[in-house]
């Protein structure tokens, strides 16, 4: 056992275990009278068990006696009182070994999450009047200039003002491929600067930055309990008093029956010993420790793979997903739109592109950005006024004093503009100037290279049906769905239509089956909230998506969806294995103990052995990257 695996408290317990073990060995090797043995064995017993005795005493004082400390204290003190010195001390010794093992396992899980927690920056290099000051990230205001040197963490979200570099984003995304960034690119807090010096203009306060949001999310995850955890908590509250009463019955009823009915020797020592064995066996540590540990380790393993699951309740719900609903743009496609055609224009193509780019210049939607890229010139926003975004339809704006409409066919119909249908696959942006049709622009999205494989992987792990919802036209939607083998597709939907469609799909599923919605965070918050499980993909920069979702995929790789579900299934498989194994062994040993077939050594296995095996099983889920 390497010291670096243990903290100060664990080292102290380890030292007590070694000391107690050596003392027991010495006492057993030296021949001494039985009366002296009693006092000698009390030395290693107090060395190894004084803290358990104190906790049991405090529990009695606080009128909350029924816990594992009480069971251990009563069982071991009773065994020593009956003259079973070796067994009494051994029970306490092995119990502490099991507790230390469990503590180290939890520590390993915490260290796994600490790799993610390492995104917390210690300082920021703030530029003030040409000088660099090292300050706490909390002190940096929005709009400040910070300097990030090679090897340093970017402390706060911002935009590069000067310099080029490569970033290590593995702490956020779980992917080790460096990302190249240049002037004008957005960078996120928690990434490590690998090469060049960069000057970054901050866009958020530290408390609102991506790193802080992620840390808060992970730290709060353990407070959201699953049904399995709540069951174990309730079970332990009822189970422990019941077994204490059962042990009392076992200790006193059979001897009384023998005395008063059969008029024979009561054999008090025998029945009290059986009752004490019963108490040791009944200790619910294996369940109380291993079930929360499994969820904790699962969340830690998932976070190391770039998947943030907000609580064990969501881990459990994710394992029951049978229907997957996708948004199209940015989820199954790259969301990197390119202008592929300008049709039926009443003016030069470049002029129509200019008008469309100006009308869309205040929007952050990928389609708007593609129009501005295609125009390729600097946008003079002073030419634009009275911009209105019409949800699910497009944009209304005044450009150079003329009323411009830029959007889909629904916008043209609602505004009474006669337009020309387009037969090309892609997103069609119709343009009208002063209510007169001016032509349309064809914009095509690119399917992500892993989308088809992602859908195939989902089918392989038991997803019954995949559905795609999009506001895009029917032709484009069906083309994408066909290429990646989506089962059903619903097109030309407004944001509120997506919510209605998800509600319709929810009403059709069977009890015990969950529906998950996967979106990229743009206009998806209502649907993410409505689904059984909301999965935000590539949501690093989207606060709304992180808030509304239950699971956050730190990058935009659709293969992570099946990985998240596999981790959750593995986690739940281990939970059920531990529950079945622990209860099965305990109930079998309880019966054997009550009948006198098993002794205190069997009880040690039923308690400590089962706990260690369950903890070992639980930490398997830590290795989420291999799931």
PDB file of N, CA, C and O in Angstrom, residues 596-624:
ATOM      1  N   UNK A 596     -26.545 -21.561  14.359  1.00  0.00           N
ATOM      2  CA  UNK A 596     -25.299 -21.968  14.998  1.00  0.00           C
ATOM      3  C   UNK A 596     -24.327 -22.654  14.074  1.00  0.00           C
ATOM      4  O   UNK A 596     -23.299 -23.178  14.515  1.00  0.00           O
ATOM      5  N   UNK A 597     -24.617 -22.642  12.775  1.00  0.00           N
ATOM      6  CA  UNK A 597     -23.732 -23.316  11.813  1.00  0.00           C
ATOM      7  C   UNK A 597     -22.518 -22.433  11.503  1.00  0.00           C
ATOM      8  O   UNK A 597     -21.412 -22.934  11.320  1.00  0.00           O
ATOM      9  N   UNK A 598     -22.718 -21.104  11.454  1.00  0.00           N
ATOM     10  CA  UNK A 598     -21.590 -20.202  11.185  1.00  0.00           C
ATOM     11  C   UNK A 598     -21.144 -19.532  12.480  1.00  0.00           C
ATOM     12  O   UNK A 598     -21.929 -19.356  13.405  1.00  0.00           O
ATOM     13  N   UNK A 599     -19.847 -19.170  12.526  1.00  0.00           N
ATOM     14  CA  UNK A 599     -19.296 -18.530  13.718  1.00  0.00           C
ATOM     15  C   UNK A 599     -18.883 -17.093  13.411  1.00  0.00           C
ATOM     16  O   UNK A 599     -19.215 -16.545  12.361  1.00  0.00           O
ATOM     17  N   UNK A 600     -18.100 -16.503  14.330  1.00  0.00           N
ATOM     18  CA  UNK A 600     -17.712 -15.099  14.181  1.00  0.00           C
ATOM     19  C   UNK A 600     -16.815 -14.875  12.970  1.00  0.00           C
ATOM     20  O   UNK A 600     -16.829 -13.806  12.367  1.00  0.00           O
ATOM     21  N   UNK A 601     -16.050 -15.881  12.577  1.00  0.00           N
ATOM     22  CA  UNK A 601     -15.170 -15.731  11.401  1.00  0.00           C
ATOM     23  C   UNK A 601     -16.005 -15.661  10.123  1.00  0.00           C
ATOM     24  O   UNK A 601     -15.679 -14.906   9.196  1.00  0.00           O
ATOM     25  N   UNK A 602     -17.084 -16.447  10.086  1.00  0.00           N
ATOM     26  CA  UNK A 602     -18.012 -16.350   8.945  1.00  0.00           C
ATOM     27  C   UNK A 602     -18.644 -14.968   8.923  1.00  0.00           C
ATOM     28  O   UNK A 602     -18.836 -14.366   7.868  1.00  0.00           O
ATOM     29  N   UNK A 603     -18.947 -14.464  10.126  1.00  0.00           N
ATOM     30  CA  UNK A 603     -19.549 -13.130  10.242  1.00  0.00           C
ATOM     31  C   UNK A 603     -18.610 -12.059   9.696  1.00  0.00           C
ATOM     32  O   UNK A 603     -19.045 -11.091   9.046  1.00  0.00           O
ATOM     33  N   UNK A 604     -17.301 -12.230   9.960  1.00  0.00           N
ATOM     34  CA  UNK A 604     -16.322 -11.258   9.461  1.00  0.00           C
ATOM     35  C   UNK A 604     -16.360 -11.224   7.936  1.00  0.00           C
ATOM     36  O   UNK A 604     -16.334 -10.158   7.319  1.00  0.00           O
ATOM     37  N   UNK A 605     -16.430 -12.413   7.313  1.00  0.00           N
ATOM     38  CA  UNK A 605     -16.522 -12.432   5.844  1.00  0.00           C
ATOM     39  C   UNK A 605     -17.825 -11.791   5.376  1.00  0.00           C
ATOM     40  O   UNK A 605     -17.837 -10.996   4.424  1.00  0.00           O
ATOM     41  N   UNK A 606     -18.930 -12.146   6.040  1.00  0.00           N
ATOM     42  CA  UNK A 606     -20.243 -11.622   5.635  1.00  0.00           C
ATOM     43  C   UNK A 606     -20.304 -10.107   5.740  1.00  0.00           C
ATOM     44  O   UNK A 606     -21.033  -9.454   4.990  1.00  0.00           O
ATOM     45  N   UNK A 607     -19.524  -9.536   6.673  1.00  0.00           N
ATOM     46  CA  UNK A 607     -19.509  -8.071   6.814  1.00  0.00           C
ATOM     47  C   UNK A 607     -18.372  -7.460   6.005  1.00  0.00           C
ATOM     48  O   UNK A 607     -18.581  -6.836   4.977  1.00  0.00           O
ATOM     49  N   UNK A 608     -17.142  -7.677   6.464  1.00  0.00           N
ATOM     50  CA  UNK A 608     -15.990  -7.007   5.851  1.00  0.00           C
ATOM     51  C   UNK A 608     -15.691  -7.568   4.466  1.00  0.00           C
ATOM     52  O   UNK A 608     -15.443  -6.813   3.519  1.00  0.00           O
ATOM     53  N   UNK A 609     -15.716  -8.883   4.335  1.00  0.00           N
ATOM     54  CA  UNK A 609     -15.413  -9.503   3.036  1.00  0.00           C
ATOM     55  C   UNK A 609     -16.370  -9.052   1.953  1.00  0.00           C
ATOM     56  O   UNK A 609     -15.957  -8.667   0.851  1.00  0.00           O
ATOM     57  N   UNK A 610     -17.657  -9.072   2.277  1.00  0.00           N
ATOM     58  CA  UNK A 610     -18.666  -8.645   1.301  1.00  0.00           C
ATOM     59  C   UNK A 610     -18.493  -7.160   0.980  1.00  0.00           C
ATOM     60  O   UNK A 610     -18.615  -6.748  -0.177  1.00  0.00           O
ATOM     61  N   UNK A 611     -18.199  -6.346   2.015  1.00  0.00           N
ATOM     62  CA  UNK A 611     -18.001  -4.911   1.791  1.00  0.00           C
ATOM     63  C   UNK A 611     -16.827  -4.669   0.837  1.00  0.00           C
ATOM     64  O   UNK A 611     -16.932  -3.884  -0.111  1.00  0.00           O
ATOM     65  N   UNK A 612     -15.711  -5.354   1.079  1.00  0.00           N
ATOM     66  CA  UNK A 612     -14.524  -5.175   0.228  1.00  0.00           C
ATOM     67  C   UNK A 612     -14.823  -5.598  -1.207  1.00  0.00           C
ATOM     68  O   UNK A 612     -14.468  -4.903  -2.167  1.00  0.00           O
ATOM     69  N   UNK A 613     -15.491  -6.722  -1.372  1.00  0.00           N
ATOM     70  CA  UNK A 613     -15.826  -7.204  -2.728  1.00  0.00           C
ATOM     71  C   UNK A 613     -16.769  -6.228  -3.445  1.00  0.00           C
ATOM     72  O   UNK A 613     -16.614  -5.959  -4.645  1.00  0.00           O
ATOM     73  N   UNK A 614     -17.735  -5.682  -2.696  1.00  0.00           N
ATOM     74  CA  UNK A 614     -18.671  -4.728  -3.294  1.00  0.00           C
ATOM     75  C   UNK A 614     -17.968  -3.421  -3.676  1.00  0.00           C
ATOM     76  O   UNK A 614     -18.251  -2.838  -4.719  1.00  0.00           O
ATOM     77  N   UNK A 615     -17.041  -2.987  -2.813  1.00  0.00           N
ATOM     78  CA  UNK A 615     -16.287  -1.761  -3.118  1.00  0.00           C
ATOM     79  C   UNK A 615     -15.400  -1.980  -4.345  1.00  0.00           C
ATOM     80  O   UNK A 615     -15.312  -1.119  -5.226  1.00  0.00           O
ATOM     81  N   UNK A 616     -14.732  -3.135  -4.401  1.00  0.00           N
ATOM     82  CA  UNK A 616     -13.913  -3.468  -5.580  1.00  0.00           C
ATOM     83  C   UNK A 616     -14.756  -3.454  -6.844  1.00  0.00           C
ATOM     84  O   UNK A 616     -14.350  -2.939  -7.893  1.00  0.00           O
ATOM     85  N   UNK A 617     -15.937  -4.023  -6.742  1.00  0.00           N
ATOM     86  CA  UNK A 617     -16.851  -4.039  -7.892  1.00  0.00           C
ATOM     87  C   UNK A 617     -17.278  -2.620  -8.260  1.00  0.00           C
ATOM     88  O   UNK A 617     -17.366  -2.262  -9.439  1.00  0.00           O
ATOM     89  N   UNK A 618     -17.524  -1.792  -7.238  1.00  0.00           N
ATOM     90  CA  UNK A 618     -18.005  -0.421  -7.472  1.00  0.00           C
ATOM     91  C   UNK A 618     -16.998   0.417  -8.236  1.00  0.00           C
ATOM     92  O   UNK A 618     -17.361   1.176  -9.140  1.00  0.00           O
ATOM     93  N   UNK A 619     -15.702   0.287  -7.893  1.00  0.00           N
ATOM     94  CA  UNK A 619     -14.716   1.176  -8.521  1.00  0.00           C
ATOM     95  C   UNK A 619     -14.396   0.773  -9.961  1.00  0.00           C
ATOM     96  O   UNK A 619     -13.705   1.505 -10.660  1.00  0.00           O
ATOM     97  N   UNK A 620     -14.938  -0.367 -10.411  1.00  0.00           N
ATOM     98  CA  UNK A 620     -14.774  -0.720 -11.841  1.00  0.00           C
ATOM     99  C   UNK A 620     -15.373   0.342 -12.746  1.00  0.00           C
ATOM    100  O   UNK A 620     -14.895   0.589 -13.845  1.00  0.00           O
ATOM    101  N   UNK A 621     -16.450   0.982 -12.268  1.00  0.00           N
ATOM    102  CA  UNK A 621     -17.145   1.970 -13.093  1.00  0.00           C
ATOM    103  C   UNK A 621     -16.333   3.255 -13.254  1.00  0.00           C
ATOM    104  O   UNK A 621     -16.621   4.079 -14.114  1.00  0.00           O
ATOM    105  N   UNK A 622     -15.280   3.403 -12.431  1.00  0.00           N
ATOM    106  CA  UNK A 622     -14.410   4.581 -12.559  1.00  0.00           C
ATOM    107  C   UNK A 622     -13.799   4.690 -13.940  1.00  0.00           C
ATOM    108  O   UNK A 622     -13.541   5.786 -14.425  1.00  0.00           O
ATOM    109  N   UNK A 623     -13.572   3.534 -14.538  1.00  0.00           N
ATOM    110  CA  UNK A 623     -12.858   3.548 -15.804  1.00  0.00           C
ATOM    111  C   UNK A 623     -13.824   3.774 -16.949  1.00  0.00           C
ATOM    112  O   UNK A 623     -14.036   2.935 -17.814  1.00  0.00           O
ATOM    113  N   UNK A 624     -14.448   4.966 -16.924  1.00  0.00           N
ATOM    114  CA  UNK A 624     -15.464   5.345 -17.908  1.00  0.00           C
ATOM    115  C   UNK A 624     -14.936   5.425 -19.309  1.00  0.00           C
ATOM    116  O   UNK A 624     -15.635   5.167 -20.278  1.00  0.00           O
TER     117      UNK A 624
END
